[in-house]
Short mmCIF file of C-alpha atoms in Angstrom, two decimals:
data_model
loop_
_atom_site.label_atom_id
_atom_site.label_comp_id
_atom_site.label_asym_id
_atom_site.label_seq_id
_atom_site.Cartn_x
_atom_site.Cartn_y
_atom_site.Cartn_z
CA MET A 1263 101.69 115.73 105.12
CA THR A 1264 105.09 114.38 106.09
CA GLY A 1265 107.60 116.10 103.82
CA LEU A 1266 105.08 116.83 101.05
CA GLN A 1267 103.11 119.95 100.21
CA VAL A 1268 99.91 119.38 98.23
CA GLU A 1269 98.17 122.25 96.44
CA ARG A 1270 95.14 122.22 94.16
CA ARG A 1271 95.10 124.76 91.31
CA GLY A 1272 91.94 124.12 89.33
CA GLY A 1273 92.47 120.84 87.49
CA GLU A 1274 96.15 120.76 88.49
CA VAL A 1275 97.54 119.11 91.61
CA TRP A 1276 100.98 120.37 92.66
CA TRP A 1277 103.16 118.18 94.82
CA THR A 1278 106.22 119.79 96.37
CA LEU A 1279 108.80 117.64 98.12
CA ASP A 1280 109.29 119.65 101.29
CA ARG A 1281 112.46 118.56 103.07
CA PRO A 1282 114.77 121.36 101.90
CA GLU A 1283 117.16 120.89 104.82
CA VAL A 1284 118.19 117.53 103.28
CA ARG A 1285 117.71 118.55 99.63
CA ASN A 1286 114.36 116.72 99.61
CA ALA A 1287 116.02 113.34 100.08
CA LEU A 1288 113.64 110.40 100.28
CA ASP A 1289 113.13 108.57 103.56
CA ASP A 1290 110.63 105.89 104.52
CA ALA A 1291 108.07 108.44 105.74
CA LEU A 1292 108.18 110.52 102.55
CA VAL A 1293 108.08 107.38 100.40
CA ALA A 1294 104.89 106.27 102.16
CA THR A 1295 103.31 109.74 102.02
CA LEU A 1296 103.99 110.24 98.31
CA ARG A 1297 102.83 106.71 97.47
CA ASP A 1298 99.55 107.17 99.35
CA GLU A 1299 98.96 110.58 97.77
CA ALA A 1300 99.56 109.13 94.29
CA ARG A 1301 97.05 106.37 94.95
CA ARG A 1302 94.51 108.92 96.18
CA VAL A 1303 94.92 111.25 93.21
CA ALA A 1304 94.67 108.34 90.77
CA THR A 1305 91.02 107.90 91.78
CA ASP A 1306 90.10 111.58 91.37
CA ALA A 1307 88.59 112.11 87.92
CA SER A 1308 88.68 115.90 88.35
CA VAL A 1309 92.51 116.01 88.32
CA ARG A 1310 93.85 116.71 84.82
CA VAL A 1311 97.58 116.87 85.56
CA VAL A 1312 100.01 116.46 88.47
CA VAL A 1313 103.15 118.60 88.88
CA LEU A 1314 106.03 117.31 91.02
CA SER A 1315 108.69 119.74 92.26
CA GLY A 1316 111.10 120.26 95.13
CA ALA A 1317 111.38 123.03 97.73
CA GLY A 1318 114.66 124.81 98.33
CA ALA A 1319 117.92 124.26 96.46
CA SER A 1320 117.22 120.84 94.89
CA PHE A 1321 114.57 118.62 93.41
CA CYS A 1322 115.56 115.38 95.19
CA ALA A 1323 119.06 114.29 96.22
CA GLY A 1324 118.24 110.58 96.52
CA ALA A 1325 118.11 108.62 99.77
CA ASP A 1326 118.17 110.37 103.12
CA LEU A 1327 121.33 109.84 105.22
CA GLY A 1328 119.36 109.11 108.37
CA TRP A 1329 117.36 106.46 106.53
CA MET A 1330 120.57 104.96 105.17
CA ARG A 1331 122.01 104.78 108.70
CA ARG A 1332 118.93 102.90 109.88
CA MET A 1333 119.23 100.50 106.95
CA ARG A 1334 122.52 99.21 108.35
CA ASP A 1335 120.61 97.58 111.20
CA TYR A 1336 117.75 96.13 109.15
CA ASP A 1337 117.40 92.35 109.04
CA ASP A 1338 116.59 90.61 105.76
CA ALA A 1339 112.82 90.83 106.22
CA ARG A 1340 112.89 94.53 107.13
CA ASN A 1341 115.23 95.23 104.23
CA LEU A 1342 112.86 93.58 101.77
CA GLU A 1343 109.84 95.35 103.24
CA ASP A 1344 111.62 98.67 102.86
CA ALA A 1345 112.60 97.97 99.25
CA LEU A 1346 109.07 96.85 98.35
CA ALA A 1347 107.70 100.14 99.70
CA VAL A 1348 110.01 102.05 97.34
CA ALA A 1349 109.00 99.79 94.44
CA ASP A 1350 105.35 100.48 95.25
CA LEU A 1351 105.99 104.24 95.24
CA PHE A 1352 107.45 104.24 91.74
CA HIS A 1353 104.68 101.96 90.49
CA ALA A 1354 102.01 104.27 91.96
CA LEU A 1355 103.56 107.30 90.24
CA ALA A 1356 104.04 105.52 86.91
CA SER A 1357 100.44 104.25 87.10
CA LEU A 1358 98.85 107.67 87.43
CA PRO A 1359 96.12 107.92 84.76
CA MET A 1360 96.76 111.62 84.20
CA PRO A 1361 100.03 113.25 83.04
CA LEU A 1362 102.77 113.66 85.64
CA VAL A 1363 105.07 116.63 84.97
CA ALA A 1364 108.35 117.09 86.85
CA ARG A 1365 109.81 120.55 87.55
CA VAL A 1366 113.48 119.87 88.25
CA HIS A 1367 116.39 121.91 89.59
CA GLY A 1368 119.55 121.40 91.61
CA ALA A 1369 120.22 117.73 92.37
CA ALA A 1370 118.15 114.85 91.01
CA LEU A 1371 120.23 111.84 92.01
CA GLY A 1372 119.49 108.15 92.59
CA GLY A 1373 115.82 107.94 93.45
CA GLY A 1374 115.52 111.59 92.41
CA SER A 1375 116.44 110.60 88.86
CA GLY A 1376 114.03 107.70 89.26
CA LEU A 1377 111.24 110.22 89.82
CA LEU A 1378 112.05 111.68 86.40
CA ALA A 1379 111.85 108.24 84.79
CA VAL A 1380 108.25 107.77 85.96
CA SER A 1381 107.21 111.27 84.83
CA ASP A 1382 105.53 111.91 81.48
CA LEU A 1383 107.19 115.29 80.94
CA VAL A 1384 110.33 116.64 82.61
CA VAL A 1385 111.30 120.32 82.57
CA ALA A 1386 114.76 120.88 84.07
CA ARG A 1387 116.84 123.90 84.93
CA ASP A 1388 120.11 123.95 83.02
CA ASP A 1389 122.24 123.57 86.16
CA THR A 1390 120.52 120.36 87.25
CA VAL A 1391 122.80 117.44 88.11
CA LEU A 1392 121.40 113.96 87.55
CA GLY A 1393 122.64 110.40 87.86
CA PHE A 1394 122.12 106.85 89.00
CA THR A 1395 125.12 106.74 91.31
CA GLU A 1396 124.19 103.65 93.35
CA ALA A 1397 127.03 101.40 92.12
CA ARG A 1398 129.57 103.81 93.60
CA VAL A 1399 128.25 103.02 97.06
CA GLY A 1400 128.02 99.29 96.45
CA ILE A 1401 124.32 98.96 95.63
CA LEU A 1402 122.21 99.13 92.45
CA PRO A 1403 119.27 101.13 91.03
CA ALA A 1404 116.98 98.12 91.17
CA THR A 1405 113.45 99.33 91.90
CA ILE A 1406 113.71 102.20 89.40
CA ALA A 1407 115.36 100.15 86.65
CA PRO A 1408 112.15 99.08 84.84
CA TYR A 1409 111.02 102.69 84.50
CA VAL A 1410 114.40 103.99 83.37
CA ILE A 1411 114.57 101.27 80.71
CA ARG A 1412 111.01 102.10 79.66
CA ARG A 1413 111.91 105.78 79.25
CA ILE A 1414 115.38 105.75 77.67
CA GLY A 1415 115.98 102.15 76.58
CA ILE A 1416 118.23 99.43 77.92
CA ALA A 1417 121.40 100.58 76.15
CA ALA A 1418 121.32 104.05 77.71
CA ALA A 1419 120.26 102.60 81.07
CA ARG A 1420 123.17 100.17 80.97
CA THR A 1421 125.62 103.02 80.46
CA LEU A 1422 124.14 105.19 83.21
CA PHE A 1423 123.84 102.37 85.74
CA LEU A 1424 127.33 100.94 85.21
CA ARG A 1425 129.24 104.22 84.92
CA ALA A 1426 127.18 105.59 87.82
CA HIS A 1427 128.40 109.07 86.93
CA ARG A 1428 126.74 112.41 87.33
CA LEU A 1429 125.43 114.01 84.16
CA SER A 1430 124.24 117.45 83.17
CA ALA A 1431 120.73 118.43 82.24
CA ASN A 1432 121.75 118.70 78.59
CA GLU A 1433 123.21 115.18 78.64
CA ALA A 1434 119.98 113.93 80.19
CA LEU A 1435 118.05 115.76 77.46
CA ARG A 1436 120.07 113.97 74.78
CA LEU A 1437 119.33 110.61 76.39
CA GLY A 1438 115.61 111.33 76.78
CA LEU A 1439 115.48 111.42 80.57
CA VAL A 1440 114.63 115.14 80.36
CA ASP A 1441 112.30 116.82 77.84
CA ASP A 1442 113.11 120.54 78.22
CA VAL A 1443 116.17 122.36 79.56
CA CYS A 1444 116.13 126.08 80.32
CA GLY A 1445 117.73 128.74 82.47
CA ALA A 1446 116.50 129.50 85.97
CA ASP A 1447 114.69 132.60 84.71
CA ARG A 1448 112.70 130.51 82.23
CA LEU A 1449 111.92 127.39 84.27
CA ASP A 1450 108.43 128.33 85.40
CA ALA A 1451 107.55 129.91 82.05
CA VAL A 1452 108.49 126.75 80.15
CA LEU A 1453 106.66 124.62 82.69
CA ARG A 1454 103.54 126.75 82.20
CA GLU A 1455 103.86 126.41 78.42
CA ARG A 1456 103.83 122.63 78.78
CA LEU A 1457 100.89 122.69 81.19
CA ASP A 1458 98.96 124.96 78.82
CA GLU A 1459 99.69 122.56 75.97
CA LEU A 1460 98.37 119.67 78.03
CA ALA A 1461 95.25 121.70 78.82
CA LEU A 1462 94.45 121.77 75.09
CA GLY A 1463 93.96 118.01 75.15
CA ALA A 1464 90.92 116.21 76.51
CA ALA A 1465 91.49 114.64 79.92
CA SER A 1466 89.79 111.47 78.67
CA ALA A 1467 92.22 111.33 75.74
CA HIS A 1468 95.20 111.67 78.09
CA ARG A 1469 93.87 108.88 80.29
CA ALA A 1470 93.17 106.65 77.30
CA THR A 1471 96.63 107.40 75.89
CA LYS A 1472 98.36 106.47 79.13
CA ALA A 1473 96.29 103.29 79.36
CA LEU A 1474 97.30 102.38 75.79
CA LEU A 1475 100.97 103.09 76.48
CA GLY A 1476 100.71 100.93 79.58
CA ALA A 1477 99.39 98.07 77.48
CA LEU A 1478 102.07 98.50 74.82
CA ALA A 1479 104.94 98.92 77.30
CA PRO A 1480 103.64 97.30 80.49
CA LEU A 1481 104.63 98.52 83.91
CA PRO A 1482 106.27 95.93 86.18
CA ASP A 1483 103.72 93.64 87.82
CA ALA A 1484 103.84 92.56 91.46
CA ALA A 1485 106.26 89.71 90.73
CA GLU A 1486 108.65 91.99 88.85
CA ARG A 1487 108.48 94.62 91.58
CA ARG A 1488 109.35 91.95 94.12
CA LEU A 1489 112.26 90.81 91.93
CA THR A 1490 113.74 94.32 91.90
CA ALA A 1491 113.13 94.75 95.63
CA GLU A 1492 114.84 91.45 96.39
CA ALA A 1493 117.81 92.49 94.25
CA ILE A 1494 118.43 95.71 96.18
CA ALA A 1495 117.70 94.06 99.54
CA ARG A 1496 120.34 91.38 98.85
CA GLN A 1497 122.91 93.91 97.72
CA ARG A 1498 122.37 96.13 100.75
CA VAL A 1499 123.38 93.33 103.12
CA SER A 1500 126.26 92.11 100.94
CA GLU A 1501 129.86 92.81 101.90
CA ASP A 1502 130.22 95.51 99.25
CA GLY A 1503 126.82 96.97 100.06
CA GLN A 1504 127.67 97.31 103.73
CA GLU A 1505 131.13 98.71 102.99
CA GLY A 1506 129.75 101.17 100.47
CA LEU A 1507 127.13 102.38 102.91
CA ARG A 1508 129.69 102.80 105.69
CA ALA A 1509 132.07 104.63 103.38
CA PHE A 1510 129.34 106.96 102.15
CA LEU A 1511 128.24 107.82 105.68
CA GLU A 1512 131.85 108.26 106.80
CA ARG A 1513 132.61 110.40 103.71
CA ARG A 1514 135.55 108.26 102.57
CA PRO A 1515 136.30 106.15 99.49
CA PRO A 1516 135.05 102.55 99.74
CA SER A 1517 137.64 99.79 100.10
CA TRP A 1518 137.37 98.64 96.48
CA HIS A 1519 138.78 101.95 95.24
CA ALA A 1520 142.24 101.07 96.60
CA ALA A 1521 142.12 97.73 94.81
CA GLU A 1522 141.72 99.29 91.35
CA PRO A 1523 144.77 99.38 89.06
CA GLY A 1524 146.49 102.74 89.01
CA ARG A 1525 144.97 103.95 92.25
CA ALA A 1526 147.06 104.75 95.27
#
């Protein structure tokens, strides 16, 4: 599959983001592949748990630079179509009827942190760097916002989205975005402990539990997903969105930095 390894280990399905040369950054092809795989696995009653990890030095560094370059030339309709595809990916992952466990290391930024928000359990290496840094490039974490709020609450989401700073694994643990933090030598052992704990529960009970949680804290419906997609599509084509994207690609500060008090 494009950028995704899929491995079956008994009742476990392991997904490995496999674009290590770009730190497993998401592009339109990987978004579509992962979405379609999530929809396929959701219908397989023999799957008890799904594990999501990243190959190479990082879990997922956010959006791919090549994809971002192409976005500069998208018209409004193409921009919205692109954003809706991302919204559908996160919905497909959050809708999985079986537990989704994330194995995280290196960078988990932007959409990479969004992948943690839709996971049921997150085990992170202690040197992981996380963050919703979109505002610093003139856009916003729109399509992932409902899932972040659902996981850590609106107050914590507000802080992370507006500060748009990078945070450590231990800070993410305190906020509830991460469930376990451990050293590199313990990452797979802790992950296996969690998978073994899940194996003690009945698959039907897990599915019923996730269905109940979905009813008590509903996932965004089609109208809400479109609302978030429209929000990011509008911001991408805005003056600040375009300037932020150019500045990011050109590896320079965006123009609004110079306008801030106290900055040269």
